[in-house]
XYZ file of C-alpha atoms in Angstrom:
657
model
C -9.729 -21.574 3.702
C -8.484 -21.421 0.115
C -6.858 -18.164 -0.856
C -9.378 -17.718 -3.634
C -12.436 -18.398 -1.499
C -12.987 -15.119 0.248
C -15.976 -12.952 1.025
C -17.002 -10.636 -1.826
C -15.446 -7.207 -1.699
C -16.946 -3.885 -2.875
C -17.188 -3.397 -6.652
C -13.980 -2.586 -8.452
C -13.427 1.065 -9.319
C -11.223 2.061 -12.204
C -9.308 5.201 -11.392
C -10.075 7.971 -13.851
C -8.864 11.518 -14.177
C -11.379 13.711 -12.363
C -12.306 17.385 -12.473
C -9.166 18.459 -10.618
C -6.928 16.744 -13.152
C -8.919 18.215 -16.046
C -8.497 21.677 -14.504
C -4.751 21.119 -14.462
C -4.833 20.183 -18.152
C -6.670 23.424 -18.939
C -4.103 25.318 -16.868
C -1.348 23.785 -18.975
C -3.041 25.185 -22.060
C -3.218 28.585 -20.420
C 0.424 28.312 -19.427
C 1.536 27.659 -23.000
C -0.655 30.447 -24.344
C 0.478 32.843 -21.609
C 4.115 32.012 -22.224
C 3.832 32.775 -25.941
C 1.878 35.968 -25.254
C 4.242 37.241 -22.561
C 7.260 36.424 -24.731
C 5.752 38.301 -27.693
C 4.853 41.279 -25.532
C 8.285 41.335 -23.923
C 10.022 41.249 -27.301
C 7.890 44.136 -28.487
C 8.781 46.172 -25.411
C 12.482 45.315 -25.677
C 13.215 45.597 -29.381
C 10.505 47.768 -30.862
C 10.613 50.770 -28.555
C 10.326 53.961 -30.540
C 8.608 52.267 -33.445
C 5.110 53.772 -33.825
C 3.062 50.641 -33.071
C 0.882 52.433 -30.539
C -2.560 53.823 -31.216
C -5.376 55.542 -29.317
C -8.625 53.805 -28.467
C -11.584 55.838 -29.749
C -14.146 57.244 -27.292
C -12.017 56.619 -24.132
C -8.916 58.370 -25.596
C -6.417 55.880 -24.020
C -3.138 55.308 -25.797
C -2.215 51.658 -26.204
C 0.369 49.495 -27.874
C 0.392 45.997 -29.299
C 2.501 44.778 -26.350
C 0.089 46.313 -23.825
C -2.880 44.634 -25.495
C -1.100 41.265 -25.464
C -0.331 41.627 -21.752
C -3.855 42.670 -20.810
C -5.615 39.992 -22.823
C -3.353 37.235 -21.460
C -3.600 38.377 -17.838
C -7.337 39.029 -17.764
C -8.295 35.760 -19.466
C -6.065 33.669 -17.182
C -6.970 35.590 -14.004
C -10.678 35.303 -14.736
C -10.421 31.540 -15.276
C -8.283 30.982 -12.194
C -10.444 33.389 -10.212
C -13.636 31.491 -11.097
C -12.064 28.295 -9.705
C -11.035 30.207 -6.579
C -14.461 31.820 -6.091
C -16.165 28.467 -6.533
C -14.114 27.002 -3.687
C -14.662 30.107 -1.571
C -18.456 30.045 -2.000
C -19.088 26.291 -2.020
C -16.313 24.948 0.217
C -15.873 28.173 2.208
C -12.132 28.235 2.032
C -9.571 30.493 0.416
C -7.810 28.535 -2.291
C -4.475 29.055 -4.000
C -6.328 29.957 -7.231
C -8.158 32.782 -5.461
C -4.949 34.237 -4.034
C -3.167 33.997 -7.393
C -6.050 35.722 -9.204
C -5.974 38.544 -6.645
C -2.194 38.884 -7.047
C -2.353 38.887 -10.857
C -5.178 41.415 -11.129
C -3.658 43.548 -8.362
C -0.340 43.759 -10.201
C -2.192 44.616 -13.389
C -4.060 47.379 -11.570
C -0.697 48.886 -10.629
C 0.380 48.551 -14.282
C 2.997 45.902 -13.445
C 2.082 44.029 -16.598
C 5.191 41.856 -16.896
C 4.983 40.824 -13.215
C 1.259 40.048 -13.470
C 1.700 37.908 -16.572
C 4.749 36.150 -15.123
C 2.913 35.371 -11.855
C 0.096 33.611 -13.708
C 2.432 31.920 -16.177
C 4.608 30.429 -13.423
C 1.522 29.378 -11.495
C 0.110 27.485 -14.499
C 3.444 25.769 -15.172
C 3.821 24.791 -11.509
C 0.291 23.383 -11.415
C 1.151 21.169 -14.357
C 4.247 19.731 -12.696
C 2.410 19.237 -9.414
C -0.253 17.270 -11.263
C 2.372 15.302 -13.155
C 4.218 14.234 -10.012
C 1.010 13.282 -8.209
C -0.251 11.417 -11.284
C 2.882 9.270 -11.245
C 1.570 7.805 -8.006
C -2.006 7.455 -9.277
C -0.889 5.735 -12.458
C 0.645 2.932 -10.405
C -2.798 1.855 -9.259
C -4.483 2.747 -12.540
C -1.972 0.532 -14.335
C -3.092 -2.440 -12.239
C -6.724 -1.913 -13.214
C -5.940 -1.500 -16.909
C -4.106 -4.813 -17.373
C -7.167 -6.911 -16.543
C -8.576 -8.197 -19.863
C -11.993 -6.962 -20.925
C -12.859 -10.340 -22.453
C -12.666 -13.880 -21.127
C -12.584 -17.059 -23.206
C -14.953 -19.484 -21.471
C -15.552 -23.128 -22.328
C -19.266 -23.831 -22.705
C -20.792 -26.981 -24.187
C -17.403 -28.095 -25.475
C -16.629 -24.904 -27.410
C -14.889 -21.603 -26.696
C -16.963 -18.443 -26.287
C -15.555 -14.921 -25.787
C -17.590 -12.828 -23.319
C -17.102 -9.682 -21.251
C -15.462 -10.414 -17.894
C -18.343 -8.652 -16.124
C -20.708 -11.329 -17.444
C -18.684 -14.343 -16.271
C -20.198 -16.115 -13.261
C -18.398 -18.159 -10.624
C -18.018 -21.791 -11.599
C -17.379 -21.012 -15.262
C -14.264 -22.527 -16.857
C -11.905 -20.037 -18.508
C -9.227 -20.945 -21.058
C -5.972 -18.945 -20.855
C -3.358 -19.403 -23.579
C 0.377 -18.576 -23.287
C 1.086 -14.840 -23.377
C -2.438 -13.918 -22.235
C -3.447 -12.305 -18.972
C -5.754 -14.203 -16.667
C -9.156 -12.438 -16.686
C -10.555 -13.502 -13.282
C -9.490 -15.066 -10.006
C -9.847 -18.820 -9.942
C -8.347 -22.265 -9.407
C -6.406 -24.169 -12.080
C -8.198 -27.388 -13.009
C -6.039 -28.431 -15.957
C -2.614 -27.555 -17.357
C 0.709 -26.305 -16.046
C 2.421 -22.968 -16.561
C 4.471 -20.229 -14.932
C 2.493 -17.082 -14.114
C 3.986 -13.614 -13.724
C 2.246 -12.150 -10.651
C 4.577 -9.157 -10.220
C 1.905 -6.559 -10.935
C -0.362 -7.900 -8.184
C 1.858 -9.489 -5.539
C 5.237 -7.876 -6.236
C 6.976 -11.213 -6.940
C 9.810 -10.712 -9.412
C 9.947 -14.343 -10.620
C 7.054 -16.152 -12.393
C 5.352 -18.676 -10.117
C 4.616 -22.269 -11.238
C 0.893 -23.054 -11.369
C -0.662 -26.500 -11.569
C -4.027 -28.078 -10.809
C -5.666 -26.772 -7.591
C -3.400 -23.686 -7.470
C -4.989 -20.256 -7.224
C -4.427 -17.628 -9.942
C -5.308 -13.933 -9.970
C -6.909 -11.621 -12.489
C -4.416 -9.446 -14.365
C -1.473 -11.821 -13.972
C 0.384 -13.015 -17.084
C 0.413 -16.631 -18.236
C 3.947 -17.074 -19.597
C 4.010 -20.781 -20.445
C 1.421 -23.479 -21.104
C -2.339 -23.512 -21.596
C -4.401 -23.261 -18.399
C -8.018 -24.061 -17.689
C -9.251 -22.085 -14.694
C -12.526 -22.425 -12.815
C -13.688 -18.942 -11.793
C -14.080 -18.439 -8.036
C -14.750 -14.680 -8.007
C -16.701 -12.268 -10.143
C -14.871 -9.360 -11.763
C -15.928 -7.014 -8.940
C -14.559 -9.350 -6.257
C -11.046 -10.173 -7.475
C -7.778 -9.504 -5.689
C -7.081 -6.662 -8.140
C -10.419 -5.080 -7.175
C -9.511 -5.432 -3.513
C -6.135 -3.745 -4.022
C -7.572 -0.848 -6.017
C -10.403 -0.315 -3.547
C -8.057 -0.308 -0.561
C -5.644 2.162 -2.184
C -8.512 4.485 -3.141
C -9.918 4.358 0.380
C -6.460 4.926 1.876
C -6.625 8.569 0.775
C -9.552 9.120 3.152
C -7.585 8.024 6.221
C -5.247 10.960 6.630
C -2.226 11.002 8.892
C -2.259 13.370 11.860
C 0.308 15.576 10.145
C -1.979 15.871 7.082
C -4.947 16.891 9.236
C -2.796 19.439 11.055
C -1.716 20.943 7.732
C -5.362 21.196 6.609
C -6.415 22.914 9.832
C -3.371 25.198 9.732
C -4.128 26.292 6.162
C -7.763 26.978 7.049
C -6.754 29.632 9.596
C -3.488 30.649 7.987
C -4.866 32.072 4.717
C -7.454 34.448 6.257
C -4.787 35.734 8.657
C -2.442 36.456 5.730
C -5.209 38.259 3.842
C -5.816 40.342 6.945
C -2.111 41.180 7.136
C -2.164 42.187 3.453
C -5.043 44.594 4.089
C -3.217 45.918 7.147
C -0.050 46.417 5.047
C -1.943 48.431 2.440
C -4.102 50.491 4.788
C -1.900 51.126 7.824
C 1.808 50.804 7.012
C 1.880 53.821 4.644
C 0.989 56.012 7.641
C 3.512 54.277 9.891
C 6.562 54.043 7.632
C 5.651 56.514 4.931
C 5.517 55.833 1.221
C 2.681 55.838 -1.258
C -0.378 53.609 -1.440
C 0.900 52.008 -4.625
C 4.182 50.914 -2.977
C 2.531 49.223 -0.019
C -0.255 47.707 -2.120
C 2.430 46.114 -4.313
C 4.182 44.767 -1.205
C 0.897 43.390 0.111
C 0.562 41.459 -3.152
C 4.027 40.017 -2.539
C 2.870 38.988 0.943
C -0.214 37.275 -0.523
C 1.803 35.346 -3.105
C 4.513 34.303 -0.642
C 1.901 33.195 1.877
C 0.072 30.837 -0.498
C 0.051 27.549 1.437
C 0.129 25.362 -1.673
C 3.669 24.162 -1.004
C 2.930 22.259 2.189
C -0.776 21.652 1.448
C 0.234 19.706 -1.672
C 3.591 18.238 -0.699
C 2.569 16.522 2.553
C -0.417 14.516 1.192
C 1.601 13.805 -1.966
C 4.439 12.401 0.157
C 2.106 10.068 2.034
C 0.218 8.935 -1.071
C 3.418 8.263 -3.004
C 4.584 6.060 -0.104
C 1.295 4.134 -0.210
C 1.590 3.528 -3.959
C 5.254 2.515 -3.671
C 4.185 -0.092 -1.114
C 1.343 -1.232 -3.395
C 3.846 -1.864 -6.203
C 5.637 -4.256 -3.823
C 2.441 -6.135 -2.979
C 1.728 -4.344 0.315
C -1.567 -2.518 0.876
C -1.534 0.264 3.478
C -5.081 1.356 4.271
C -4.348 5.015 4.979
C -1.806 7.716 5.736
C -2.531 7.388 9.442
C -0.896 3.944 9.369
C 2.201 5.295 7.590
C 2.551 7.677 10.515
C 2.049 4.915 13.081
C 4.456 2.502 11.376
C 7.147 5.176 11.658
C 6.740 5.032 15.451
C 6.601 1.237 15.878
C 9.115 -0.083 18.405
C 7.661 -3.563 18.958
C 6.540 -6.087 16.335
C 4.458 -8.997 17.612
C 4.206 -12.137 15.468
C 1.705 -14.942 15.588
C 3.562 -18.238 15.141
C 1.521 -20.665 13.045
C 0.872 -19.378 9.527
C 2.921 -16.228 10.110
C 6.457 -17.116 11.183
C 5.785 -20.657 10.040
C 3.996 -21.893 6.921
C 1.188 -23.504 8.898
C 2.047 -26.735 7.088
C 3.375 -29.672 9.071
C 6.264 -31.720 7.709
C 7.838 -34.945 8.988
C 10.965 -34.040 10.892
C 12.164 -37.504 11.850
C 10.991 -41.074 12.512
C 12.082 -42.665 15.807
C 12.010 -46.458 15.472
C 11.716 -48.684 18.544
C 13.029 -51.683 16.631
C 15.825 -50.410 14.391
C 15.691 -53.647 12.411
C 12.439 -52.469 10.856
C 12.780 -50.103 7.899
C 11.628 -46.527 8.337
C 9.514 -46.763 5.196
C 7.582 -49.674 6.673
C 6.414 -47.555 9.625
C 5.591 -44.629 7.319
C 3.655 -46.971 5.009
C 1.368 -48.247 7.806
C 0.810 -44.712 9.130
C 0.137 -43.134 5.716
C -2.259 -45.949 4.734
C -4.609 -44.794 7.507
C -3.813 -41.082 7.399
C -4.840 -40.781 3.739
C -8.416 -40.842 5.075
C -7.829 -37.913 7.458
C -7.681 -34.162 6.883
C -5.609 -33.459 9.988
C -2.407 -31.435 9.240
C -0.217 -34.114 10.845
C -1.923 -36.829 8.794
C -1.373 -34.880 5.564
C 2.305 -34.437 6.470
C 2.751 -38.195 6.920
C 1.000 -38.903 3.610
C 3.296 -36.423 1.841
C 6.303 -38.196 3.363
C 5.037 -41.526 1.982
C 4.553 -40.057 -1.500
C 8.056 -38.546 -1.359
C 9.458 -41.997 -0.517
C 7.673 -43.540 -3.516
C 5.128 -45.569 -1.538
C 2.033 -46.386 -3.632
C -0.838 -46.144 -1.145
C -3.412 -47.266 -3.734
C -2.003 -50.820 -3.599
C -2.368 -51.152 0.181
C -5.517 -52.836 1.515
C -7.173 -50.681 4.192
C -10.493 -51.212 6.006
C -12.476 -50.343 9.140
C -10.959 -46.833 9.434
C -12.180 -44.802 12.415
C -10.872 -41.336 13.260
C -11.227 -39.976 16.792
C -10.968 -36.144 16.557
C -8.186 -34.685 18.675
C -6.739 -38.104 19.496
C -5.881 -40.279 16.502
C -7.024 -42.827 13.947
C -7.343 -46.637 13.897
C -8.064 -49.277 11.228
C -6.986 -52.453 9.531
C -3.988 -52.317 7.169
C -3.084 -55.486 5.248
C -5.073 -57.466 7.846
C -3.207 -55.923 10.812
C -4.680 -53.615 13.460
C -2.925 -50.239 13.178
C -3.347 -47.202 15.422
C -1.824 -43.720 15.258
C -2.262 -41.077 17.930
C -1.086 -39.249 21.025
C 0.002 -41.020 24.256
C -3.412 -40.743 25.912
C -5.154 -42.272 22.897
C -2.687 -45.134 22.652
C -3.111 -45.834 26.360
C -6.899 -45.948 25.928
C -6.454 -48.530 23.164
C -4.196 -50.636 25.363
C -1.252 -50.291 23.010
C 2.224 -50.588 24.489
C 3.882 -47.411 23.191
C 5.904 -46.332 26.217
C 9.180 -47.317 24.551
C 8.236 -45.396 21.430
C 7.494 -42.163 23.304
C 10.527 -42.475 25.584
C 12.885 -41.978 22.625
C 11.321 -38.553 22.001
C 11.698 -37.272 25.558
C 12.844 -33.652 25.406
C 11.971 -33.341 21.719
C 10.209 -30.061 20.991
C 8.353 -31.361 17.946
C 4.826 -32.752 17.846
C 4.960 -36.555 18.031
C 2.467 -39.323 17.225
C 2.948 -43.045 17.866
C 2.351 -45.872 15.388
C 1.361 -49.239 16.762
C 0.922 -52.392 14.695
C -1.066 -54.981 16.583
C -0.641 -53.828 20.158
C 3.069 -53.044 19.935
C 4.515 -49.585 19.365
C 6.646 -49.575 16.247
C 7.765 -45.971 15.949
C 7.094 -42.357 16.730
C 6.847 -39.822 13.919
C 7.857 -36.272 14.828
C 6.404 -33.453 12.739
C 7.283 -29.796 12.733
C 5.649 -26.677 11.349
C 8.079 -25.335 8.737
C 9.541 -21.896 9.405
C 9.257 -19.394 6.547
C 12.445 -18.926 4.568
C 12.535 -15.155 5.083
C 11.568 -15.190 8.771
C 15.133 -15.303 10.146
C 16.352 -12.502 7.871
C 13.329 -10.318 8.672
C 13.739 -10.715 12.421
C 17.435 -9.848 12.071
C 16.658 -6.663 10.080
C 14.090 -5.580 12.660
C 16.619 -6.010 15.460
C 19.129 -3.918 13.484
C 16.499 -1.165 13.391
C 16.173 -1.312 17.166
C 12.734 -2.957 17.071
C 11.825 -5.461 19.780
C 10.279 -8.734 18.499
C 7.684 -10.845 20.336
C 6.021 -14.145 19.401
C 2.544 -15.253 20.494
C 1.531 -18.886 20.051
C -1.093 -21.375 21.067
C 1.496 -24.203 20.830
C 3.151 -25.928 23.753
C 5.773 -23.824 25.491
C 8.657 -26.094 24.489
C 7.732 -25.922 20.789
C 7.214 -22.144 20.878
C 10.513 -21.552 22.687
C 12.365 -23.732 20.194
C 10.970 -21.769 17.225
C 11.655 -18.414 18.879
C 15.214 -19.401 19.755
C 15.953 -20.487 16.187
C 14.746 -17.102 14.893
C 16.316 -14.921 17.575
C 13.006 -13.514 18.849
C 13.282 -11.453 22.041
C 10.157 -12.557 23.927
C 7.813 -15.567 23.740
C 4.291 -16.197 25.055
C 2.972 -19.743 24.519
C -0.173 -21.819 25.097
C -2.377 -18.780 24.466
C -6.058 -18.623 23.630
C -7.342 -15.762 21.407
C -8.318 -13.702 24.446
C -4.838 -14.262 25.893
C -3.235 -12.829 22.744
C -5.494 -9.803 23.052
C -4.429 -9.329 26.680
C -0.748 -9.520 25.696
C -1.202 -6.798 23.062
C -3.075 -4.531 25.463
C -0.365 -5.037 28.081
C 2.431 -4.119 25.641
C 0.799 -1.010 24.187
C 2.170 2.284 25.430
C 5.267 0.781 27.070
C 8.013 0.952 24.442
C 6.518 2.850 21.530
C 3.735 1.657 19.248
C 2.996 -2.045 18.706
C 2.483 -3.740 15.333
C 0.845 -7.163 15.267
C 1.409 -9.626 12.395
C -1.067 -12.484 12.016
C -3.234 -14.430 9.594
C -6.016 -16.417 11.217
C -9.385 -15.976 12.899
C -7.805 -16.242 16.330
C -5.530 -13.305 15.431
C -8.349 -10.898 14.549
C -8.890 -9.473 18.082
C -5.143 -8.885 18.542
C -4.825 -7.349 15.053
C -7.640 -4.930 15.832
C -6.260 -4.035 19.282
C -2.691 -3.316 18.131
C -1.588 0.130 16.989
C -0.952 -1.320 13.501
C -2.419 -4.668 12.464
C -0.571 -6.442 9.626
C -2.348 -9.373 7.938
C -0.818 -12.115 5.806
C -2.875 -11.753 2.638
C -2.503 -14.920 0.572
C -3.974 -17.308 3.114
C -5.428 -14.788 5.571
C -9.161 -15.227 6.105
C -11.615 -12.382 5.646
C -12.015 -11.443 9.297
C -8.231 -11.029 9.675
C -7.995 -8.922 6.498
C -10.867 -6.707 7.615
C -9.288 -6.244 11.055
C -5.843 -5.350 9.700
C -4.476 -1.950 8.729
C -1.784 -3.333 6.408
C -2.067 -6.377 4.112
C 0.962 -8.348 2.862
C -0.540 -9.641 -0.377
C 2.277 -12.132 -0.958
C 2.945 -13.068 2.687
C 6.546 -11.814 2.551
C 7.818 -11.074 6.067
C 10.765 -9.227 4.516
C 8.340 -6.423 3.669
C 7.903 -5.529 7.351
C 11.413 -4.074 7.942
C 11.086 -2.270 4.601
C 7.700 -0.826 5.627
C 9.153 0.590 8.825
C 12.019 2.213 6.874
C 9.623 3.562 4.228
C 7.300 5.013 6.861
C 10.121 6.644 8.801
C 11.553 8.218 5.645
C 8.085 9.350 4.544
C 7.386 11.171 7.794
C 10.903 12.614 7.785
C 10.408 14.065 4.292
C 6.953 15.407 5.215
C 8.403 17.248 8.211
C 11.302 18.543 6.100
C 8.823 19.902 3.568
C 6.785 21.734 6.190
C 9.808 23.223 7.962
C 11.520 24.224 4.711
C 8.336 25.752 3.311
C 7.643 27.903 6.352
C 11.264 29.051 6.669
C 11.561 30.120 3.027
C 8.155 31.796 3.008
C 8.940 33.734 6.188
C 12.247 34.946 4.739
C 10.759 35.974 1.394
C 7.801 37.635 3.099
C 10.139 39.763 5.183
C 12.244 40.687 2.134
C 9.099 41.516 0.170
C 7.795 43.889 2.852
C 11.177 45.636 2.775
C 10.848 45.994 -0.993
C 13.945 43.945 -1.743
C 12.347 41.286 -4.000
C 9.897 41.721 -6.926
C 6.525 40.023 -7.218
C 7.528 37.604 -9.993
C 10.509 36.343 -7.964
C 8.318 35.511 -4.960
C 6.155 33.373 -7.239
C 9.144 31.621 -8.789
C 10.987 31.051 -5.506
C 8.444 31.304 -2.707
C 5.393 29.490 -4.007
C 5.441 27.498 -7.224
C 9.188 27.000 -7.331
C 9.180 25.947 -3.678
C 6.292 23.548 -4.296
C 8.183 21.887 -7.123
C 11.295 21.645 -4.980
C 9.350 19.968 -2.171
C 7.686 17.530 -4.555
C 11.067 16.611 -6.022
C 12.253 16.031 -2.453
C 9.267 13.690 -2.016
C 10.367 11.621 -5.015
C 13.429 10.549 -3.007
C 11.122 7.915 -1.530
C 11.337 5.956 -4.781
C 15.075 5.501 -4.249
C 14.609 3.661 -0.946
C 16.018 0.143 -1.178
C 14.849 -2.949 0.664
């Protein structure tokens, strides 16, 4: 199946900033306003003491100062806004949010007349929220950037003239004109022209790819050279870009186990902390002595320190950043759960044809029975017939003839009959010519024993050519191994990962391929159900199993493995739907990188959780002893810690291939 001819995917969704991001923008405004207000109030308290700026409110007879008014206005406005967000989550979602805890802490400190601490708590919270949003948005913008580069207009050729229309209105079968320097608006096949296309934004390839007639091009990629005419094969909602965006969006719904544990932990953790704060205020004054005000202040410290925002935010952010980093390299991971599983993979199972190999046969050698006959003569007779066949071996022989400069259009061919699974016969330049396997040649009564004897022990697929009734030669073809296969297998072995190959080919051919690549274990002559049985047998023995495949016969094994990895460029729909990870550009070198990325991601996530809990426990204990002020616990124990953990997460971007 052509790479461009795939089943329609769900409509494309452009990522937009939602309510949560808008809330963060409002918080930034509050942070700036709070900072100015707190600074002004602090300066008044510090430098203008003794200057009669105070006055008494009428009716209530309360003395006030300009600095006090600035503090109160700033704190109350910010606490009310943050508190509304917190109450909304408490009432609608039935969970205690960070906003709710911060509003309680700010208003509680204000009640105790700790104006500077209250204002500082809310100011630091607003600033931290901004940076949290900024760091998370860096990951979102990666995917948003992909959606934004797709042109809004397409230049179609209709009735011999160019017409500019919206891409959403272009139907399949329309012809689109793309000039140099323009981005291709829709997926399609080139029908005229030649150019180099920069596909880096979609597939991760760093070098522009040459495109000629019959080659597939993708929406959003950049035409760097000549003029191209492209016949549209997918609507705007069905393009590869739409598929990538949709998969990345949906990946956020498939949380890793560690993310779900953090969510459940936070759900029970916050109410327990609130209970401890009430206990601190109501009971500890009678146990250890001290006034209500002292212990109420310390309970506020406990509330602030116990805000779970650090690990609630940092762990999902770590996983999502890893997913977007992979997407930039042309790898789609369909959820955090698969990041977690990839980190535990100890066995990688490869399908052979189309995965380790290109799935494209090529002539390896020509064994001539009569060495006095030229090799090109045998290839000419074979290619003359094979040009009428779609069999992979036939196409390989035709390509060999074209490479040798043989003009097949000048050769007289007639009476061509193809026998599926066996061979092809016909008349070439008035001579009876047959090509096929030994059984077929024997059925035809052709004497090809000498031809096949010269290939005894050869691990390549061989077909015999007979002219008249005499065997002239045997052509051996081989499925070409991918250029990066050997390097990828070597990197996996360096990581301590066991490699296995599954193949439906003959055992000799499969063993030869596996030996050349250094694969640890080989299973050959397998049917689809046999591949499934192999995967089920391997699971649970030496860690998790990842399966890499591309075709229909790989779908059951992809679905049964712990992590299914599909080759995306030529992978058919059923394989892509069954897989958990998609290699958009079919680069096997991405697999060792994915394992490293996943392991580092889970390592950072665990570091963030452990570091967060340790620091919060220490600050909570110091706060109950009265050794740290409220504003310091916000700066160090909650917002400052969250920023530190998010910066730790950004180390993922430094991971090299």
